[in-house]
Amino acid sequence: MIRINCPFCGERDHSEFGYGGDASIEYPALDASMDEWHDAIFLRENICGMQSETWHHVSGCRMWLIVERDTMTHQIKSVRPAHDANAAVLADLAAGDQS
Amino acid sequence: MNRYSAWAVFKNGLTGQKNWTRQWRDPEPKKAYDIVIVGAGLHGLATAYYLAKNHGLRNIAVLEKGWLGGGNAGRNTTIVRSNYMMPGNRQFYEHSLKLWENLSHELNYNVMFSQRYHVSLLHSPAARDAAARRYNTMRLTGSDGELWDLATLKAEIPHLNYDNARFPIIGAAVQKRAGNARHDAVAWGYARGADSLGVDIIQNCEVRGVTRSDGEISALETSRGTIAAKKVGFAVAGNTSRLWQMAGLGRLPIETHKLQAFVSEPLKPLLDHVVVFGVGGAHFYISQSDKGGMVFGGDLDWYKSYAQRGNLPIVQDVAECATSIMPCLGRVRLLRHWSGVMDMSMDGSAFICKTPLQNLYLNAGWNYGGFKASPASGWYFADLIANDRPDPVIANLDLDRFRRGVNIDERGAGPDPKLHG
């Protein structure tokens, strides 16, 4: 079992998460050329080693996370929220609860 | 090559079994070859065999970083079938099945191909309609297929769980010419056949670098020295991207995922067929080996991985599938489980094609389906390398098909590699 340290929920089994995929893909503008879209949709670096990828805490807080994970050893280097704005709202709410 | 025959068994029996010769040589790599195939799995070995057999080429080497047949060739559930529907796939897998039917004779090696029926269980009218379309397409294109109603299925396989309230079984789609084979024998048979035609199979020879000049590969840097090649073929499913990047070619429409398989302790004869159970979130396929072990598998581990070891959630998933469809397996103990890394492609179909480098040819992207494909894969890949043009059957198995809007997506799952199981 891989253990993922969710910034919102704490450390959980990876079976609570849905796997997104390569987080390094940058999707082009909607009116970008077919070639740019082709590359973003269909081509992968497919790194053997440390890669940045998205996981969805689907059985937990339902937040998308960006995880740096080694695809050979499965070791996790870092976990952070995929959407900073959502994370900030949650942090504000948490702060509100405490006051 | 000493041919195997009843006479050879008899003669060697009388002479104390001392005169069997080794099945293939263990040659030192030469400095240069006309053709170098990287990867001595089923696809690489079959390619070398057909290059020599069908095209009369001789100065060929197959390089293998470990031992031959030690990758995915030894990590699968050995199912052979041709129930593919998409244009291209249909002809390709049918050709493969026809090669399987004669493979033991072709190789003078018993690959134990057993046409024991491939039985896909159906659980809803919609699934039956989809199967009717697929299996009728197969019948109209020179293959076999039939739909069984529940009574026929119960008579043939009485011990499935027919009281499953969640996923009631309503019948099955069956291909009778399908079945399974002995994976090691296929690797060894192709290796022995290729070797006898002069192919050098070089094990413990890892490719560590690719030397390019003028849009071509000039040599491969290996753990056993530099080997020059006029033509190079990659057949290293699971590690295709790594080799591709060694050649400086960038990205591919492939992700590497791992797939587990399992074998139980040996049992007395329990299951005569290959049975497939797939509905909702379940995905499960099972057969019984000649040694009696129940051989089965399920889904990918869902996350990208190059590690040849499986994770526990899938062990649980697969065990749940097993007991829900064959409750009699509930107390059977697991003997081993293993995991292979595979090229999952963007549409679930393979690549046998030319590449941006003039003398490099690619064989990759086999997803779940590499075992059954191996004879035809070797056949068409050899044809591509020898003639420097794709046969019409594999015309769309190129890297550029997505750009042309051609997705050969049997499952209709879209461009997400992990969904093409």
Short mmCIF file of C-alpha atoms in Angstrom, two decimals:
data_model
loop_
_atom_site.label_atom_id
_atom_site.label_comp_id
_atom_site.label_asym_id
_atom_site.label_seq_id
_atom_site.Cartn_x
_atom_site.Cartn_y
_atom_site.Cartn_z
CA MET A 1 0.00 0.00 0.00
CA ILE A 2 1.24 3.46 -0.82
CA ARG A 3 0.52 6.00 1.93
CA ILE A 4 -0.31 9.50 0.72
CA ASN A 5 -0.09 12.36 3.17
CA CYS A 6 -3.16 14.39 2.17
CA PRO A 7 -2.65 18.04 3.27
CA PHE A 8 -6.31 18.19 4.28
CA CYS A 9 -6.91 14.78 5.87
CA GLY A 10 -3.55 13.41 6.93
CA GLU A 11 -1.84 10.21 5.85
CA ARG A 12 -4.15 7.74 4.12
CA ASP A 13 -3.96 4.52 2.05
CA HIS A 14 -3.71 5.09 -1.68
CA SER A 15 -6.85 3.00 -2.16
CA GLU A 16 -8.80 6.05 -0.95
CA PHE A 17 -7.53 7.97 -3.95
CA GLY A 18 -8.27 8.02 -7.65
CA TYR A 19 -5.27 8.28 -9.94
CA GLY A 20 -5.23 11.22 -12.33
CA GLY A 21 -1.97 11.01 -14.22
CA ASP A 22 0.94 13.14 -15.36
CA ALA A 23 0.65 16.57 -13.70
CA SER A 24 3.25 18.17 -15.92
CA ILE A 25 0.89 18.39 -18.89
CA GLU A 26 -0.10 21.93 -19.70
CA TYR A 27 -3.24 22.09 -21.75
CA PRO A 28 -3.12 24.66 -24.54
CA ALA A 29 -5.64 27.43 -25.18
CA LEU A 30 -8.97 26.28 -26.60
CA ASP A 31 -8.17 27.83 -29.96
CA ALA A 32 -4.64 26.44 -30.11
CA SER A 33 -3.56 24.38 -33.09
CA MET A 34 -4.48 20.74 -33.57
CA ASP A 35 -0.83 19.80 -33.15
CA GLU A 36 -0.61 21.40 -29.72
CA TRP A 37 -3.78 19.63 -28.60
CA HIS A 38 -2.58 16.35 -30.07
CA ASP A 39 0.64 16.55 -28.08
CA ALA A 40 -1.11 17.45 -24.83
CA ILE A 41 -3.77 14.74 -25.14
CA PHE A 42 -1.81 11.87 -26.60
CA LEU A 43 1.90 12.17 -25.81
CA ARG A 44 3.52 11.28 -22.51
CA GLU A 45 7.02 11.55 -21.14
CA ASN A 46 6.33 8.36 -19.17
CA ILE A 47 9.13 8.99 -16.71
CA CYS A 48 10.85 6.10 -14.97
CA GLY A 49 11.76 7.83 -11.72
CA MET A 50 10.41 10.87 -9.89
CA GLN A 51 7.35 12.29 -11.60
CA SER A 52 4.73 14.83 -10.74
CA GLU A 53 1.20 13.44 -10.93
CA THR A 54 -2.36 14.15 -9.87
CA TRP A 55 -4.35 12.10 -7.38
CA HIS A 56 -7.95 12.71 -6.33
CA HIS A 57 -8.84 12.04 -2.71
CA VAL A 58 -12.13 10.65 -3.85
CA SER A 59 -13.00 8.77 -0.65
CA GLY A 60 -11.81 11.60 1.57
CA CYS A 61 -11.87 15.38 1.09
CA ARG A 62 -12.39 15.01 -2.69
CA MET A 63 -9.58 17.48 -3.34
CA TRP A 64 -7.16 17.04 -6.22
CA LEU A 65 -3.55 16.77 -5.12
CA ILE A 66 -0.23 17.03 -6.86
CA VAL A 67 2.06 14.24 -5.72
CA GLU A 68 5.73 13.81 -6.55
CA ARG A 69 6.23 10.05 -6.67
CA ASP A 70 8.92 7.72 -7.95
CA THR A 71 7.42 5.40 -10.56
CA MET A 72 10.03 2.73 -9.84
CA THR A 73 10.19 2.71 -6.03
CA HIS A 74 6.74 4.27 -5.38
CA GLN A 75 8.37 6.55 -2.81
CA ILE A 76 6.56 9.86 -2.34
CA LYS A 77 8.60 13.04 -2.12
CA SER A 78 5.91 15.68 -1.72
CA VAL A 79 2.16 16.23 -1.69
CA ARG A 80 0.43 19.56 -2.19
CA PRO A 81 -3.03 20.79 -3.19
CA ALA A 82 -3.58 21.05 -6.93
CA HIS A 83 -5.70 24.18 -6.58
CA ASP A 84 -4.17 26.81 -4.31
CA ALA A 85 -7.34 28.91 -4.26
CA ASN A 86 -9.42 26.02 -2.89
CA ALA A 87 -6.73 25.32 -0.33
CA ALA A 88 -6.78 28.96 0.78
CA VAL A 89 -10.56 28.93 1.22
CA LEU A 90 -10.31 25.76 3.27
CA ALA A 91 -7.53 27.26 5.37
CA ASP A 92 -9.68 30.36 6.02
CA LEU A 93 -12.62 28.17 7.04
CA ALA A 94 -10.41 26.18 9.37
CA ALA A 95 -9.08 29.41 10.89
CA GLY A 96 -12.68 30.62 11.32
CA ASP A 97 -13.57 27.44 13.18
CA GLN A 98 -10.79 28.02 15.64
CA SER A 99 -11.67 31.62 16.48
CA MET B 1 18.94 -28.36 -34.77
CA ASN B 2 17.96 -31.83 -33.58
CA ARG B 3 14.31 -32.29 -34.42
CA TYR B 4 12.07 -33.44 -31.62
CA SER B 5 9.98 -36.50 -32.41
CA ALA B 6 8.64 -39.69 -30.90
CA TRP B 7 11.70 -41.40 -32.35
CA ALA B 8 14.03 -38.91 -30.58
CA VAL B 9 12.27 -39.56 -27.25
CA PHE B 10 12.60 -43.31 -27.80
CA LYS B 11 16.25 -43.17 -28.87
CA ASN B 12 17.29 -40.87 -26.03
CA GLY B 13 15.40 -43.02 -23.60
CA LEU B 14 17.52 -46.00 -24.65
CA THR B 15 20.75 -44.01 -24.33
CA GLY B 16 20.18 -42.73 -20.81
CA GLN B 17 18.93 -39.24 -21.84
CA LYS B 18 22.56 -38.19 -22.26
CA ASN B 19 22.44 -37.08 -25.86
CA TRP B 20 19.97 -34.23 -25.83
CA THR B 21 21.69 -31.09 -27.10
CA ARG B 22 21.10 -27.57 -25.84
CA GLN B 23 18.19 -25.80 -27.46
CA TRP B 24 20.00 -22.63 -28.46
CA ARG B 25 23.56 -21.37 -28.39
CA ASP B 26 24.93 -18.76 -26.03
CA PRO B 27 27.02 -16.74 -28.48
CA GLU B 28 29.34 -13.82 -27.80
CA PRO B 29 27.97 -10.69 -29.46
CA LYS B 30 29.59 -9.78 -32.78
CA LYS B 31 30.72 -6.23 -33.47
CA ALA B 32 27.99 -5.67 -36.04
CA TYR B 33 24.76 -7.15 -37.35
CA ASP B 34 22.43 -6.41 -40.24
CA ILE B 35 19.46 -6.38 -37.88
CA VAL B 36 19.39 -6.03 -34.11
CA ILE B 37 16.15 -6.63 -32.21
CA VAL B 38 16.15 -5.27 -28.67
CA GLY B 39 14.15 -7.47 -26.30
CA ALA B 40 14.08 -11.27 -26.28
CA GLY B 41 10.48 -11.55 -25.18
CA LEU B 42 7.87 -13.28 -27.27
CA HIS B 43 7.61 -10.42 -29.74
CA GLY B 44 11.34 -9.98 -30.23
CA LEU B 45 11.99 -13.71 -30.58
CA ALA B 46 9.06 -14.20 -32.94
CA THR B 47 10.30 -11.26 -35.02
CA ALA B 48 13.78 -12.74 -35.30
CA TYR B 49 12.32 -16.13 -36.19
CA TYR B 50 10.13 -14.76 -39.00
CA LEU B 51 12.90 -12.48 -40.29
CA ALA B 52 14.98 -15.61 -40.80
CA LYS B 53 12.18 -17.96 -41.82
CA ASN B 54 9.93 -15.80 -44.01
CA HIS B 55 12.48 -13.37 -45.38
CA GLY B 56 15.65 -15.46 -45.52
CA LEU B 57 17.67 -12.94 -43.53
CA ARG B 58 20.50 -14.28 -41.42
CA ASN B 59 22.82 -11.77 -39.77
CA ILE B 60 20.45 -11.01 -36.89
CA ALA B 61 20.87 -10.57 -33.14
CA VAL B 62 18.30 -10.37 -30.37
CA LEU B 63 19.55 -8.50 -27.27
CA GLU B 64 18.05 -9.18 -23.89
CA LYS B 65 18.90 -7.37 -20.66
CA GLY B 66 17.88 -10.33 -18.47
CA TRP B 67 17.10 -13.85 -19.60
CA LEU B 68 14.91 -14.64 -22.55
CA GLY B 69 11.24 -14.82 -21.73
CA GLY B 70 11.86 -13.35 -18.27
CA GLY B 71 9.78 -10.21 -18.71
CA ASN B 72 6.13 -10.12 -19.65
CA ALA B 73 6.49 -13.43 -21.51
CA GLY B 74 6.67 -15.04 -18.09
CA ARG B 75 4.18 -12.72 -16.40
CA ASN B 76 0.88 -13.19 -18.14
CA THR B 77 -2.21 -15.37 -18.01
CA THR B 78 -1.52 -16.98 -21.43
CA ILE B 79 -4.95 -16.33 -22.95
CA VAL B 80 -5.20 -16.58 -26.72
CA ARG B 81 -8.28 -15.27 -28.56
CA SER B 82 -9.20 -13.18 -31.56
CA ASN B 83 -12.46 -11.55 -30.46
CA TYR B 84 -11.41 -8.10 -31.61
CA MET B 85 -13.75 -6.06 -33.75
CA MET B 86 -12.06 -2.89 -34.94
CA PRO B 87 -10.76 -2.81 -38.54
CA GLY B 88 -7.10 -3.78 -38.50
CA ASN B 89 -7.31 -5.49 -35.12
CA ARG B 90 -9.82 -7.96 -36.54
CA GLN B 91 -7.50 -9.20 -39.28
CA PHE B 92 -4.39 -8.96 -37.12
CA TYR B 93 -5.63 -11.07 -34.23
CA GLU B 94 -7.31 -13.57 -36.55
CA HIS B 95 -4.00 -14.03 -38.33
CA SER B 96 -2.36 -14.50 -34.95
CA LEU B 97 -4.88 -17.15 -33.92
CA LYS B 98 -4.27 -19.00 -37.20
CA LEU B 99 -0.53 -18.94 -36.49
CA TRP B 100 -1.19 -20.27 -32.99
CA GLU B 101 -3.18 -23.16 -34.44
CA ASN B 102 -0.10 -24.43 -36.25
CA LEU B 103 2.62 -23.09 -33.95
CA SER B 104 3.69 -26.37 -32.34
CA HIS B 105 4.22 -27.91 -35.79
CA GLU B 106 5.84 -24.77 -37.17
CA LEU B 107 8.37 -24.65 -34.34
CA ASN B 108 8.69 -28.41 -33.80
CA TYR B 109 8.06 -27.52 -30.17
CA ASN B 110 4.99 -28.29 -28.12
CA VAL B 111 3.64 -24.90 -27.09
CA MET B 112 0.67 -26.71 -25.53
CA PHE B 113 -1.84 -24.53 -27.34
CA SER B 114 -5.19 -25.65 -26.03
CA GLN B 115 -8.34 -24.46 -27.83
CA ARG B 116 -10.51 -24.82 -24.79
CA TYR B 117 -13.07 -22.05 -25.51
CA HIS B 118 -12.96 -18.46 -24.33
CA VAL B 119 -16.20 -17.83 -22.45
CA SER B 120 -17.13 -14.20 -21.73
CA LEU B 121 -20.00 -14.04 -19.29
CA LEU B 122 -22.88 -11.69 -20.10
CA HIS B 123 -24.89 -9.96 -17.41
CA SER B 124 -27.34 -7.66 -19.14
CA PRO B 125 -29.32 -7.37 -22.38
CA ALA B 126 -27.08 -4.45 -23.37
CA ALA B 127 -23.98 -6.60 -22.93
CA ARG B 128 -25.61 -9.36 -24.98
CA ASP B 129 -26.42 -6.90 -27.78
CA ALA B 130 -22.84 -5.61 -27.83
CA ALA B 131 -21.55 -9.19 -27.87
CA ALA B 132 -23.92 -10.11 -30.70
CA ARG B 133 -22.53 -7.25 -32.76
CA ARG B 134 -18.93 -8.16 -31.99
CA TYR B 135 -19.29 -11.91 -32.48
CA ASN B 136 -21.32 -11.50 -35.68
CA THR B 137 -18.58 -9.22 -36.99
CA MET B 138 -16.13 -12.01 -36.19
CA ARG B 139 -18.22 -14.62 -38.02
CA LEU B 140 -18.56 -12.37 -41.06
CA THR B 141 -14.79 -11.93 -41.24
CA GLY B 142 -13.64 -15.52 -41.22
CA SER B 143 -13.55 -16.25 -37.51
CA ASP B 144 -15.75 -18.21 -35.15
CA GLY B 145 -17.97 -17.02 -32.36
CA GLU B 146 -21.28 -17.88 -30.80
CA LEU B 147 -23.69 -16.76 -28.12
CA TRP B 148 -24.76 -19.21 -25.46
CA ASP B 149 -28.03 -18.88 -23.61
CA LEU B 150 -28.14 -19.56 -19.90
CA ALA B 151 -29.15 -23.22 -20.24
CA THR B 152 -26.22 -23.97 -22.54
CA LEU B 153 -23.80 -22.19 -20.25
CA LYS B 154 -25.11 -24.00 -17.16
CA ALA B 155 -24.75 -27.36 -18.88
CA GLU B 156 -21.17 -26.55 -19.91
CA ILE B 157 -19.96 -24.86 -16.70
CA PRO B 158 -22.30 -25.83 -13.87
CA HIS B 159 -20.29 -24.46 -10.98
CA LEU B 160 -20.38 -20.73 -11.64
CA ASN B 161 -22.37 -18.56 -9.29
CA TYR B 162 -25.76 -18.44 -10.98
CA ASP B 163 -27.42 -17.06 -7.86
CA ASN B 164 -25.53 -13.78 -7.99
CA ALA B 165 -28.26 -11.24 -7.30
CA ARG B 166 -26.05 -8.24 -8.04
CA PHE B 167 -24.74 -9.44 -11.42
CA PRO B 168 -27.00 -12.25 -12.64
CA ILE B 169 -25.48 -14.26 -15.48
CA ILE B 170 -27.73 -14.36 -18.54
CA GLY B 171 -25.47 -16.19 -20.99
CA ALA B 172 -22.05 -16.01 -22.57
CA ALA B 173 -20.20 -15.00 -25.72
CA VAL B 174 -17.92 -17.82 -26.75
CA GLN B 175 -15.02 -18.27 -29.10
CA LYS B 176 -14.32 -21.97 -29.35
CA ARG B 177 -11.02 -21.71 -31.21
CA ALA B 178 -9.62 -19.56 -28.43
CA GLY B 179 -7.86 -20.92 -25.37
CA ASN B 180 -4.44 -20.75 -23.83
CA ALA B 181 -0.86 -21.96 -24.25
CA ARG B 182 2.31 -22.60 -22.31
CA HIS B 183 4.10 -19.24 -22.16
CA ASP B 184 7.64 -20.55 -21.57
CA ALA B 185 7.32 -23.06 -24.39
CA VAL B 186 6.40 -20.27 -26.79
CA ALA B 187 9.49 -18.27 -25.83
CA TRP B 188 11.72 -21.33 -25.95
CA GLY B 189 10.23 -22.59 -29.19
CA TYR B 190 10.76 -19.29 -30.97
CA ALA B 191 14.25 -18.99 -29.49
CA ARG B 192 15.22 -22.48 -30.61
CA GLY B 193 13.70 -21.91 -34.05
CA ALA B 194 15.43 -18.56 -34.53
CA ASP B 195 18.75 -19.85 -33.22
CA SER B 196 18.68 -22.82 -35.59
CA LEU B 197 18.29 -20.35 -38.47
CA GLY B 198 21.42 -18.53 -37.35
CA VAL B 199 20.02 -15.78 -35.13
CA ASP B 200 22.29 -14.83 -32.20
CA ILE B 201 20.28 -14.55 -28.99
CA ILE B 202 22.38 -12.57 -26.55
CA GLN B 203 21.20 -12.59 -22.96
CA ASN B 204 22.40 -10.43 -20.07
CA CYS B 205 23.02 -7.69 -22.62
CA GLU B 206 21.35 -4.45 -21.61
CA VAL B 207 21.10 -1.54 -24.02
CA ARG B 208 22.41 1.52 -22.16
CA GLY B 209 22.80 4.02 -24.94
CA VAL B 210 21.93 4.67 -28.55
CA THR B 211 24.41 6.23 -30.95
CA ARG B 212 22.86 8.24 -33.74
CA SER B 213 24.25 9.69 -36.91
CA ASP B 214 22.45 11.37 -39.82
CA GLY B 215 18.93 10.51 -38.73
CA GLU B 216 19.85 6.90 -38.17
CA ILE B 217 20.95 4.64 -35.38
CA SER B 218 24.51 3.56 -36.03
CA ALA B 219 25.17 1.49 -32.93
CA LEU B 220 23.82 0.41 -29.58
CA GLU B 221 25.91 0.78 -26.44
CA THR B 222 25.30 -2.32 -24.38
CA SER B 223 26.56 -3.89 -21.18
CA ARG B 224 28.49 -6.28 -23.43
CA GLY B 225 30.08 -3.67 -25.66
CA THR B 226 29.15 -1.60 -28.68
CA ILE B 227 27.07 -3.37 -31.30
CA ALA B 228 26.63 -1.75 -34.70
CA ALA B 229 23.44 -2.36 -36.65
CA LYS B 230 22.09 -1.54 -40.08
CA LYS B 231 18.52 -1.87 -38.85
CA VAL B 232 17.21 -1.81 -35.30
CA GLY B 233 13.88 -3.00 -33.92
CA PHE B 234 12.64 -2.15 -30.43
CA ALA B 235 10.38 -4.79 -28.84
CA VAL B 236 10.63 -3.95 -25.15
CA ALA B 237 7.06 -3.42 -24.00
CA GLY B 238 6.95 -1.79 -20.59
CA ASN B 239 10.26 -0.04 -21.14
CA THR B 240 9.60 1.39 -24.60
CA SER B 241 9.65 5.01 -23.42
CA ARG B 242 13.05 4.57 -21.75
CA LEU B 243 14.63 3.20 -24.90
CA TRP B 244 12.82 5.77 -27.03
CA GLN B 245 14.30 8.54 -24.92
CA MET B 246 17.76 6.95 -25.08
CA ALA B 247 17.39 7.34 -28.82
CA GLY B 248 16.57 11.03 -28.24
CA LEU B 249 13.06 10.74 -29.65
CA GLY B 250 11.03 12.37 -26.88
CA ARG B 251 7.48 11.46 -25.98
CA LEU B 252 5.23 8.55 -26.96
CA PRO B 253 1.48 7.86 -26.74
CA ILE B 254 2.28 5.29 -24.05
CA GLU B 255 2.20 5.04 -20.25
CA THR B 256 3.81 2.20 -18.32
CA HIS B 257 1.46 0.46 -15.89
CA LYS B 258 1.71 -2.77 -14.00
CA LEU B 259 -0.65 -5.68 -14.17
CA GLN B 260 -0.78 -8.51 -11.68
CA ALA B 261 -1.57 -12.15 -12.20
CA PHE B 262 -2.08 -14.99 -9.79
CA VAL B 263 -1.82 -18.74 -9.56
CA SER B 264 -3.37 -20.93 -6.90
CA GLU B 265 -2.18 -24.21 -5.45
CA PRO B 266 -2.78 -27.11 -7.88
CA LEU B 267 -6.27 -28.56 -7.89
CA LYS B 268 -7.87 -31.53 -9.60
CA PRO B 269 -9.56 -30.61 -12.91
CA LEU B 270 -12.06 -27.88 -12.07
CA LEU B 271 -12.41 -25.55 -15.04
CA ASP B 272 -12.20 -26.68 -18.66
CA HIS B 273 -12.43 -23.24 -20.28
CA VAL B 274 -11.09 -19.72 -20.08
CA VAL B 275 -13.80 -17.75 -18.27
CA VAL B 276 -14.04 -13.96 -18.27
CA PHE B 277 -16.15 -11.94 -15.88
CA GLY B 278 -16.42 -8.23 -16.57
CA VAL B 279 -19.24 -6.01 -15.43
CA GLY B 280 -19.46 -2.78 -13.49
CA GLY B 281 -16.20 -2.38 -11.60
CA ALA B 282 -15.28 -6.05 -11.90
CA HIS B 283 -12.70 -7.41 -14.30
CA PHE B 284 -11.58 -10.99 -13.97
CA TYR B 285 -10.33 -13.83 -16.16
CA ILE B 286 -9.47 -17.35 -15.11
CA SER B 287 -8.34 -20.67 -16.48
CA GLN B 288 -6.70 -23.79 -15.11
CA SER B 289 -3.16 -24.72 -16.03
CA ASP B 290 -2.17 -28.25 -16.96
CA LYS B 291 -0.47 -28.53 -13.58
CA GLY B 292 -3.81 -27.76 -11.94
CA GLY B 293 -3.17 -24.22 -10.72
CA MET B 294 -5.96 -21.72 -11.22
CA VAL B 295 -4.40 -18.90 -13.24
CA PHE B 296 -6.21 -15.60 -13.04
CA GLY B 297 -5.95 -11.85 -13.13
CA GLY B 298 -7.87 -8.62 -13.06
CA ASP B 299 -7.31 -4.92 -13.38
CA LEU B 300 -4.19 -2.79 -13.47
CA ASP B 301 -2.91 -1.30 -10.23
CA TRP B 302 -4.32 2.00 -11.56
CA TYR B 303 -1.22 4.10 -11.04
CA LYS B 304 1.77 4.39 -13.33
CA SER B 305 4.65 2.15 -12.38
CA TYR B 306 7.81 0.55 -13.68
CA ALA B 307 8.07 -1.76 -10.66
CA GLN B 308 7.47 -5.42 -11.39
CA ARG B 309 5.59 -5.95 -8.17
CA GLY B 310 1.92 -5.66 -7.42
CA ASN B 311 0.06 -3.86 -4.67
CA LEU B 312 -2.46 -5.25 -2.21
CA PRO B 313 -5.74 -3.49 -3.10
CA ILE B 314 -5.81 -5.34 -6.42
CA VAL B 315 -5.16 -8.65 -4.66
CA GLN B 316 -8.34 -7.98 -2.72
CA ASP B 317 -10.28 -6.86 -5.81
CA VAL B 318 -9.31 -9.94 -7.75
CA ALA B 319 -10.07 -12.27 -4.82
CA GLU B 320 -13.51 -10.67 -4.54
CA CYS B 321 -14.14 -11.24 -8.24
CA ALA B 322 -12.97 -14.83 -7.96
CA THR B 323 -15.24 -15.71 -5.10
CA SER B 324 -18.21 -13.84 -6.52
CA ILE B 325 -18.10 -15.77 -9.80
CA MET B 326 -16.70 -19.08 -8.54
CA PRO B 327 -17.54 -19.35 -4.83
CA CYS B 328 -15.93 -22.81 -4.78
CA LEU B 329 -12.54 -21.05 -4.88
CA GLY B 330 -13.14 -19.47 -1.48
CA ARG B 331 -10.80 -21.77 0.43
CA VAL B 332 -8.20 -22.26 -2.28
CA ARG B 333 -4.79 -20.94 -1.30
CA LEU B 334 -2.80 -18.58 -3.47
CA LEU B 335 0.54 -20.00 -4.53
CA ARG B 336 2.16 -17.00 -6.19
CA HIS B 337 1.34 -13.64 -7.64
CA TRP B 338 3.46 -11.48 -9.85
CA SER B 339 3.33 -8.29 -11.83
CA GLY B 340 4.51 -7.22 -15.25
CA VAL B 341 4.98 -3.71 -16.58
CA MET B 342 3.22 -2.97 -19.82
CA ASP B 343 2.87 -0.32 -22.41
CA MET B 344 -0.63 1.05 -22.03
CA SER B 345 -1.36 3.06 -25.15
CA MET B 346 -3.77 5.91 -25.71
CA ASP B 347 -6.40 3.82 -27.49
CA GLY B 348 -5.60 0.35 -26.20
CA SER B 349 -4.04 -0.77 -29.49
CA ALA B 350 -0.46 -1.49 -30.41
CA PHE B 351 2.24 0.09 -32.56
CA ILE B 352 4.17 -1.80 -35.24
CA CYS B 353 5.65 0.96 -37.30
CA LYS B 354 8.45 2.98 -38.76
CA THR B 355 9.85 5.81 -36.67
CA PRO B 356 11.40 9.26 -37.16
CA LEU B 357 14.76 7.47 -37.49
CA GLN B 358 15.20 5.85 -40.86
CA ASN B 359 16.55 2.49 -39.70
CA LEU B 360 14.62 2.19 -36.43
CA TYR B 361 11.40 0.19 -36.23
CA LEU B 362 9.04 0.09 -33.27
CA ASN B 363 6.98 -2.73 -31.80
CA ALA B 364 5.19 -1.51 -28.68
CA GLY B 365 1.97 -0.60 -26.93
CA TRP B 366 0.52 -4.06 -26.33
CA ASN B 367 -1.57 -3.15 -23.31
CA TYR B 368 -3.15 -6.35 -21.90
CA GLY B 369 -2.98 -8.20 -25.18
CA GLY B 370 0.64 -8.98 -25.91
CA PHE B 371 0.67 -12.73 -25.35
CA LYS B 372 -1.96 -13.70 -27.89
CA ALA B 373 -0.56 -11.19 -30.35
CA SER B 374 3.02 -12.42 -30.31
CA PRO B 375 3.01 -14.68 -33.41
CA ALA B 376 1.34 -12.10 -35.66
CA SER B 377 3.33 -9.30 -34.05
CA GLY B 378 6.57 -11.07 -34.98
CA TRP B 379 5.18 -11.91 -38.41
CA TYR B 380 4.22 -8.34 -39.35
CA PHE B 381 7.15 -6.68 -37.58
CA ALA B 382 9.56 -8.92 -39.49
CA ASP B 383 7.74 -8.03 -42.71
CA LEU B 384 8.00 -4.31 -41.87
CA ILE B 385 11.73 -4.52 -41.11
CA ALA B 386 12.55 -6.68 -44.12
CA ASN B 387 10.54 -4.67 -46.67
CA ASP B 388 10.68 -1.24 -45.06
CA ARG B 389 6.92 -0.72 -45.51
CA PRO B 390 3.93 -1.77 -43.39
CA ASP B 391 1.58 -4.50 -44.54
CA PRO B 392 -1.93 -3.04 -45.10
CA VAL B 393 -3.17 -4.95 -42.02
CA ILE B 394 -0.89 -2.90 -39.74
CA ALA B 395 -1.13 0.34 -41.70
CA ASN B 396 -2.91 2.08 -38.83
CA LEU B 397 -0.66 0.72 -36.08
CA ASP B 398 1.60 3.74 -36.48
CA LEU B 399 2.48 6.49 -34.01
CA ASP B 400 0.73 9.15 -36.06
CA ARG B 401 -2.74 7.64 -36.09
CA PHE B 402 -4.11 9.95 -33.39
CA ARG B 403 -3.14 12.94 -35.49
CA ARG B 404 -5.23 11.47 -38.30
CA GLY B 405 -8.15 10.95 -35.95
CA VAL B 406 -7.79 7.17 -36.07
CA ASN B 407 -8.36 5.69 -32.62
CA ILE B 408 -8.44 1.88 -32.61
CA ASP B 409 -10.28 1.84 -29.32
CA GLU B 410 -11.96 -1.55 -28.75
CA ARG B 411 -13.33 -0.45 -25.38
CA GLY B 412 -14.33 3.08 -26.33
CA ALA B 413 -12.52 4.28 -23.23
CA GLY B 414 -10.85 7.40 -24.68
CA PRO B 415 -7.28 8.65 -24.41
CA ASP B 416 -6.55 7.47 -20.87
CA PRO B 417 -4.09 4.56 -20.92
CA LYS B 418 -5.08 3.00 -17.62
CA LEU B 419 -8.66 2.46 -18.85
CA HIS B 420 -7.71 0.16 -21.71
CA GLY B 421 -7.59 -3.03 -19.69
#
